[in-house]
CSV table of N, CA and C in Angstrom, one decimal:
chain,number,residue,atom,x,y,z
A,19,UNK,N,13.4,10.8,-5.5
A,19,UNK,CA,13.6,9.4,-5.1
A,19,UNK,C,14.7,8.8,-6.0
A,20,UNK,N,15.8,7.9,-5.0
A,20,UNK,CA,16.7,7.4,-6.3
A,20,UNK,C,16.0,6.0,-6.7
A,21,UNK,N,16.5,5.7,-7.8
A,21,UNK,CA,15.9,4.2,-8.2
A,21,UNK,C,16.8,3.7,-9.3
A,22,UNK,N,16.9,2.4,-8.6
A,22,UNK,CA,18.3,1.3,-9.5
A,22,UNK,C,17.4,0.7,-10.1
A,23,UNK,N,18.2,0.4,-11.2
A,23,UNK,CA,17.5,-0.3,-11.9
A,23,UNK,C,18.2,-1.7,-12.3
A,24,UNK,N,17.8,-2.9,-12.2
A,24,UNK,CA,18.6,-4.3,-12.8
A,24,UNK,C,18.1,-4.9,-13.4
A,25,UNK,N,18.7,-5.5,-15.0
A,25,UNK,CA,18.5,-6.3,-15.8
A,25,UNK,C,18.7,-7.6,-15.4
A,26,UNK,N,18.2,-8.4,-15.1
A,26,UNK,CA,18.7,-9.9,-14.8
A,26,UNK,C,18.8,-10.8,-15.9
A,27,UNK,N,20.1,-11.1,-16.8
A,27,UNK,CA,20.2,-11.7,-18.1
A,27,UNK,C,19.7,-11.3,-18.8
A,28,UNK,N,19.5,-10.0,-18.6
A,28,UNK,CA,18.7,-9.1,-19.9
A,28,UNK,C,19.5,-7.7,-20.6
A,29,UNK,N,20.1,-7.4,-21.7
A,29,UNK,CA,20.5,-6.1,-21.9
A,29,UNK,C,19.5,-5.3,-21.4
A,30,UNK,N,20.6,-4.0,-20.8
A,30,UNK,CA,19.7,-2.7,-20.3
A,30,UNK,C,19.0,-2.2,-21.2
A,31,UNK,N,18.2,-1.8,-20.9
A,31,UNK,CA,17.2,-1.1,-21.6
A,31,UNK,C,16.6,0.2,-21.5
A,32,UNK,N,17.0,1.4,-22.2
A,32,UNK,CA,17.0,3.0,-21.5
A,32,UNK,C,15.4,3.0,-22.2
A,33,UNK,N,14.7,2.5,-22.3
A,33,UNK,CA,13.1,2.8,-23.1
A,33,UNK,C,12.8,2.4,-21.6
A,34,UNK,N,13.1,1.1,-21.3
A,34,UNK,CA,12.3,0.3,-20.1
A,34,UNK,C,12.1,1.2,-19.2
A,35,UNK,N,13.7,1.3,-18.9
A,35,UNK,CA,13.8,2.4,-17.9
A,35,UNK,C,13.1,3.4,-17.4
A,36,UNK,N,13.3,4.2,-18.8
A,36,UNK,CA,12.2,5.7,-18.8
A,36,UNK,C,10.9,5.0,-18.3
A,37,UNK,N,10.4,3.7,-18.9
A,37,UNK,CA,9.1,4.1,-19.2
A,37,UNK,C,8.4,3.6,-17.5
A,38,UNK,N,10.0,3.0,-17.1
A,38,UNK,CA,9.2,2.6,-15.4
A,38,UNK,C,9.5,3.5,-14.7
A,39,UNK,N,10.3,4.8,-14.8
A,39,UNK,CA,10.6,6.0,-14.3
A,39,UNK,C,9.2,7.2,-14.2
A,40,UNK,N,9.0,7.4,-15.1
A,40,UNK,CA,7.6,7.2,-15.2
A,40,UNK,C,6.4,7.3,-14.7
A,41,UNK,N,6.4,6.1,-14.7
A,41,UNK,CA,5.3,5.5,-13.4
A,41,UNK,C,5.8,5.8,-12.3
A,42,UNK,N,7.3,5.6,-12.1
A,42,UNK,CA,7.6,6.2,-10.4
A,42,UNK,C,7.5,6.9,-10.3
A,43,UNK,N,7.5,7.9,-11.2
A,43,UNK,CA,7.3,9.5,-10.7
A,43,UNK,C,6.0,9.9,-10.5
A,44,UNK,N,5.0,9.0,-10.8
A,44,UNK,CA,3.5,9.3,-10.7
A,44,UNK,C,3.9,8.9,-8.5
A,45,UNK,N,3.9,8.0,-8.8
A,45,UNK,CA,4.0,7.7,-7.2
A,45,UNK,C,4.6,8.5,-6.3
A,46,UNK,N,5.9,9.1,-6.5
A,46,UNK,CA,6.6,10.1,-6.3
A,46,UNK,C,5.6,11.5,-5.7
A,47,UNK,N,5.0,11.5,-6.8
A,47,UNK,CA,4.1,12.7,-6.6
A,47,UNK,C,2.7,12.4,-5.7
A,48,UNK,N,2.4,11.5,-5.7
A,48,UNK,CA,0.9,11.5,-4.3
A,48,UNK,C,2.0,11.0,-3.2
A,49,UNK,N,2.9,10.0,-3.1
A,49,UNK,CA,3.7,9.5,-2.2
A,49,UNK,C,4.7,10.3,-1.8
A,50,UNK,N,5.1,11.5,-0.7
A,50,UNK,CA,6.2,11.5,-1.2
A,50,UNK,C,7.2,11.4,0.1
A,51,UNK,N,6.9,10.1,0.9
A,51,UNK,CA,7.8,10.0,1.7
A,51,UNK,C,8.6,8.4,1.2
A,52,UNK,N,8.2,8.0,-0.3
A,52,UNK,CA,8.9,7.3,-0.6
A,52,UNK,C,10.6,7.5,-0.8
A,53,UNK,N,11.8,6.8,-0.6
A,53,UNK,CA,12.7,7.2,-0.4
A,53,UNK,C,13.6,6.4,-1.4
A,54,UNK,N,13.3,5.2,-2.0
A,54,UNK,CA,14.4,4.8,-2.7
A,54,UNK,C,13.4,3.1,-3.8
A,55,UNK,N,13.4,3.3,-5.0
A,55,UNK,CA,13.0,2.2,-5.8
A,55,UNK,C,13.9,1.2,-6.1
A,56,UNK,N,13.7,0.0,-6.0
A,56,UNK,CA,14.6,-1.1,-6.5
A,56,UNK,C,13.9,-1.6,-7.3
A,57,UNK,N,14.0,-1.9,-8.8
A,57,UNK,CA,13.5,-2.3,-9.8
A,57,UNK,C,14.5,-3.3,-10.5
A,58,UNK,N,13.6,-4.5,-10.8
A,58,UNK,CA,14.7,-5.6,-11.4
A,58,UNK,C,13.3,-6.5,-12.3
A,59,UNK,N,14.1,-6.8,-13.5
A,59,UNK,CA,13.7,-6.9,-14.6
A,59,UNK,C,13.8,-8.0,-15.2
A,60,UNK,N,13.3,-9.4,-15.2
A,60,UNK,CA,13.7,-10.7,-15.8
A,60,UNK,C,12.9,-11.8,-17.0
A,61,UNK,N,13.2,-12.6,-17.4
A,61,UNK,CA,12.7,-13.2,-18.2
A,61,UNK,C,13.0,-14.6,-17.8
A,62,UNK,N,11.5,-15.1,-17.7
A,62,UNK,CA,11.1,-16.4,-17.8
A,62,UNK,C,11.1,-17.3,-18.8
A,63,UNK,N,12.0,-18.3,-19.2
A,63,UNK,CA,11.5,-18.7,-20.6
A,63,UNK,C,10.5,-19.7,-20.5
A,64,UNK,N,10.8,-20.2,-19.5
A,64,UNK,CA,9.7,-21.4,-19.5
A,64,UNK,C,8.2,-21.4,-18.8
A,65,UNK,N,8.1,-20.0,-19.1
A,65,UNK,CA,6.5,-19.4,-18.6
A,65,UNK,C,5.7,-18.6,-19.8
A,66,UNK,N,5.8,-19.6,-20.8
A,66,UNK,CA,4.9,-18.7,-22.3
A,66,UNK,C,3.4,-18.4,-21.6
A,67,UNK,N,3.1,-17.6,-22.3
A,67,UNK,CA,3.1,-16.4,-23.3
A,67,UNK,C,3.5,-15.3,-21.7
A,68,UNK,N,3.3,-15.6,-21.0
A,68,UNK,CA,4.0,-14.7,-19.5
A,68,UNK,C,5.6,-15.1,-19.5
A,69,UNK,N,5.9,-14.4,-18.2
A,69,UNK,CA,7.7,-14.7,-18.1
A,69,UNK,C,8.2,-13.8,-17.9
A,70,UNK,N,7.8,-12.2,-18.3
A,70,UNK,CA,8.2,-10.9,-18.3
A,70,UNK,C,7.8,-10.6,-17.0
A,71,UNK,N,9.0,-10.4,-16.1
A,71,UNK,CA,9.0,-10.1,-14.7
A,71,UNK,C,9.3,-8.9,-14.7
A,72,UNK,N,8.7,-8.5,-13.7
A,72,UNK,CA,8.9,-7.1,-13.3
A,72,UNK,C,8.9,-7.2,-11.2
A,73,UNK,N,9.7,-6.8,-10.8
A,73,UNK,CA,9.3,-6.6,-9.4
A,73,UNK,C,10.5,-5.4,-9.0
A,74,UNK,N,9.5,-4.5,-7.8
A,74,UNK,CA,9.8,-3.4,-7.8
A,74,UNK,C,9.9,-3.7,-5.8
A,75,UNK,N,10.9,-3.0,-5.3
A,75,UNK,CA,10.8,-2.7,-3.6
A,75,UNK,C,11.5,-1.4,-3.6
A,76,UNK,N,10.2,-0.7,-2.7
A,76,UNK,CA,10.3,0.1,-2.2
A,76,UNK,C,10.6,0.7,-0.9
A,77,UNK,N,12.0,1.2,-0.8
A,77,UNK,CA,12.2,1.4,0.7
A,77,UNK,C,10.8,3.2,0.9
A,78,UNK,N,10.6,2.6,2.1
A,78,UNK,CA,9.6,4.0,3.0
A,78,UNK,C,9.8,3.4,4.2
A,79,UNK,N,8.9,5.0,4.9
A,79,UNK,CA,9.6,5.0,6.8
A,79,UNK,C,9.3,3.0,7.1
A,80,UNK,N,9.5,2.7,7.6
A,80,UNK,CA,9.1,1.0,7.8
A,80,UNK,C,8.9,0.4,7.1
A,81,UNK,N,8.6,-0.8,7.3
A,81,UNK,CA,9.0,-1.9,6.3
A,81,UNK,C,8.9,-1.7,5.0
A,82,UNK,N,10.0,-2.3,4.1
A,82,UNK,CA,9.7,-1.8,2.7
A,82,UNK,C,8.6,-2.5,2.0
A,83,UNK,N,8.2,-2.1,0.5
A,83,UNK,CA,6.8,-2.7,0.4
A,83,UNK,C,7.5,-2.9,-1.2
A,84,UNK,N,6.8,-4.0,-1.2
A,84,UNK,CA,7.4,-4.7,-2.7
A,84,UNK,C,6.4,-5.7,-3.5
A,85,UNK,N,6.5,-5.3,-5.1
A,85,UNK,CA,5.4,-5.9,-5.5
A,85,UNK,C,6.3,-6.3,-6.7
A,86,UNK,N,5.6,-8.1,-7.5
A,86,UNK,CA,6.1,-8.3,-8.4
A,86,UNK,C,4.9,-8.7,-9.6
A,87,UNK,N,4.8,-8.8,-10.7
A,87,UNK,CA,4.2,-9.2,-11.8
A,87,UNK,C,4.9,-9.5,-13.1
A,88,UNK,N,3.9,-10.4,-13.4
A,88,UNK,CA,4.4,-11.8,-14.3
A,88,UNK,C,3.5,-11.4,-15.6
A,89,UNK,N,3.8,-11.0,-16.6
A,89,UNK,CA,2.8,-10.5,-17.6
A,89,UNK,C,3.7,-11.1,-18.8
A,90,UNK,N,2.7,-10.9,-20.1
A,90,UNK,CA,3.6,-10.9,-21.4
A,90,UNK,C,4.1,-9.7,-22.2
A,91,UNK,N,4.6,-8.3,-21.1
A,91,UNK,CA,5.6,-7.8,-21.5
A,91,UNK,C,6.1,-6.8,-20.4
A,92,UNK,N,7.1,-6.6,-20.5
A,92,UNK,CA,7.7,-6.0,-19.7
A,92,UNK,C,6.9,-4.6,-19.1
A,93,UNK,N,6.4,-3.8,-20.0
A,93,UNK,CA,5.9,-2.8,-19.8
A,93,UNK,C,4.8,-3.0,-19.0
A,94,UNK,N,3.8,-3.6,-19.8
A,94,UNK,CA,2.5,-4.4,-18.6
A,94,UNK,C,2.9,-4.7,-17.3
A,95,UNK,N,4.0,-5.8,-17.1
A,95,UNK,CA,4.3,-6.2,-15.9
A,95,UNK,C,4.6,-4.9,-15.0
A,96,UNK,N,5.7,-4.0,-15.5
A,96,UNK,CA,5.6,-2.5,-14.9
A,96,UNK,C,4.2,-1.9,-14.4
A,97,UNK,N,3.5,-2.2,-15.4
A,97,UNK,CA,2.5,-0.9,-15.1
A,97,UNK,C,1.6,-2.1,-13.8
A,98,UNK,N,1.5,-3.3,-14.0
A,98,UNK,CA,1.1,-4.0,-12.8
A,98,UNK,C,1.2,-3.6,-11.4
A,99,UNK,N,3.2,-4.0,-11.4
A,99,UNK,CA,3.8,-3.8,-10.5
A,99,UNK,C,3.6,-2.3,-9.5
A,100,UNK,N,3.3,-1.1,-10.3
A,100,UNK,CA,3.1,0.1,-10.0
A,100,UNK,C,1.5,-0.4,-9.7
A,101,UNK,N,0.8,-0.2,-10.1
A,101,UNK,CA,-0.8,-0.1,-9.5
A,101,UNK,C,-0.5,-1.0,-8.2
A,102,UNK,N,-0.1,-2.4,-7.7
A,102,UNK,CA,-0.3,-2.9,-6.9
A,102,UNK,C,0.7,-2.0,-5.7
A,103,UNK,N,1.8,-1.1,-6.5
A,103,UNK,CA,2.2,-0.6,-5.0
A,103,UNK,C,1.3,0.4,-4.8
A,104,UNK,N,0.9,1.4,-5.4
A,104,UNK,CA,-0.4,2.6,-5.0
A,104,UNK,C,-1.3,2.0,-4.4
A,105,UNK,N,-1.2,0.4,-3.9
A,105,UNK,CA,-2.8,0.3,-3.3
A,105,UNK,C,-2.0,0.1,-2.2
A,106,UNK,N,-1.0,-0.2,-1.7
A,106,UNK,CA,0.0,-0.7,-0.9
A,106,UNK,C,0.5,1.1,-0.1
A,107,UNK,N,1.0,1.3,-1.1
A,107,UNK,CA,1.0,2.9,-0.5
A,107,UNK,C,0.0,3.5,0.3
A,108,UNK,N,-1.2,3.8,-0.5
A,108,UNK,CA,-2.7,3.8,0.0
A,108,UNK,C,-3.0,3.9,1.1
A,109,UNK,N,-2.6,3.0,1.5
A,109,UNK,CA,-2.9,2.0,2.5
A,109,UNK,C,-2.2,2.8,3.9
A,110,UNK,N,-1.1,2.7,3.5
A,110,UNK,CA,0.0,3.1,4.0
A,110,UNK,C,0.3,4.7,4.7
A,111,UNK,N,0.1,5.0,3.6
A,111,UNK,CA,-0.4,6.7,4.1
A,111,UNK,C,-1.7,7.1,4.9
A,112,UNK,N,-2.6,6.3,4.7
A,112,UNK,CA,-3.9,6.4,5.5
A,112,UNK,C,-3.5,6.2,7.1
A,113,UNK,N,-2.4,4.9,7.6
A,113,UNK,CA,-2.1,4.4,8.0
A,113,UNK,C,-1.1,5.5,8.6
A,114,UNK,N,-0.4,6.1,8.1
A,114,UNK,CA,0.7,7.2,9.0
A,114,UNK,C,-0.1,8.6,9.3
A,115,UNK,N,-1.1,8.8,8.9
A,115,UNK,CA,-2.2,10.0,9.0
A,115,UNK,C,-2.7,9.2,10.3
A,116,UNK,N,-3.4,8.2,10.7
A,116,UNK,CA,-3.8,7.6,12.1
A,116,UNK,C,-3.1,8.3,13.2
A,117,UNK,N,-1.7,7.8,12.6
A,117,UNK,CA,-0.6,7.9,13.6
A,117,UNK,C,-0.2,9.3,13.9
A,118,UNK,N,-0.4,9.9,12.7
A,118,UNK,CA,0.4,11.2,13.1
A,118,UNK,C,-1.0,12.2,13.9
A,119,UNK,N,-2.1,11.8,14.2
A,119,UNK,CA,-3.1,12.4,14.9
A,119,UNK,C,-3.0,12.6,16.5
């Protein structure tokens, strides 16, 4: 799976990166007709002790599926962002298993 990654007013960050790479690759591995991650990375300042954005879209066969979370750190908000697409996925693959019967 390719996956971009964007800082919005934020220096890049090769830890962040890894550590949301990561997680994708957990998904990667039960999901694997996922085809491409867009991850983008921001800060709120006027949302203490939250603000640490994280939202993730994922292109798959149909509509892409995209999830965002607001936490007080970046990494949290990641690991958010990932659990809510696994239920999203979930879902999803149960849903192309219907189909492909």
């Amino acid at each position: 799976m390719e996956a971009i990654y964007q800082f919005v007013k934020l220096e890049k960050s090769e830890a962040l990166q890894e550590f949301a790479q990561k997680k994708l690759d957990k998904l990667e591995v039960k999901y694997d007709f996922i085809v491409k991650a867009q991850v983008y990375f921001k800060k709120e300042e006027a949302q203490d002790p939250n603000g640490f954005i994280c939202n993730i879209k994922l292109s798959v066969p149909g509509p892409q599926i995209f999830a965002e979370s607001n936490k007080d750190s970046f990494e949290s908000a990641t690991a958010e962002s990932v659990k809510d697409l696994d239920k999203q996925l979930a879902k999803k693959k149960s849903q192309m298993r219907t189909h492909s019967n």
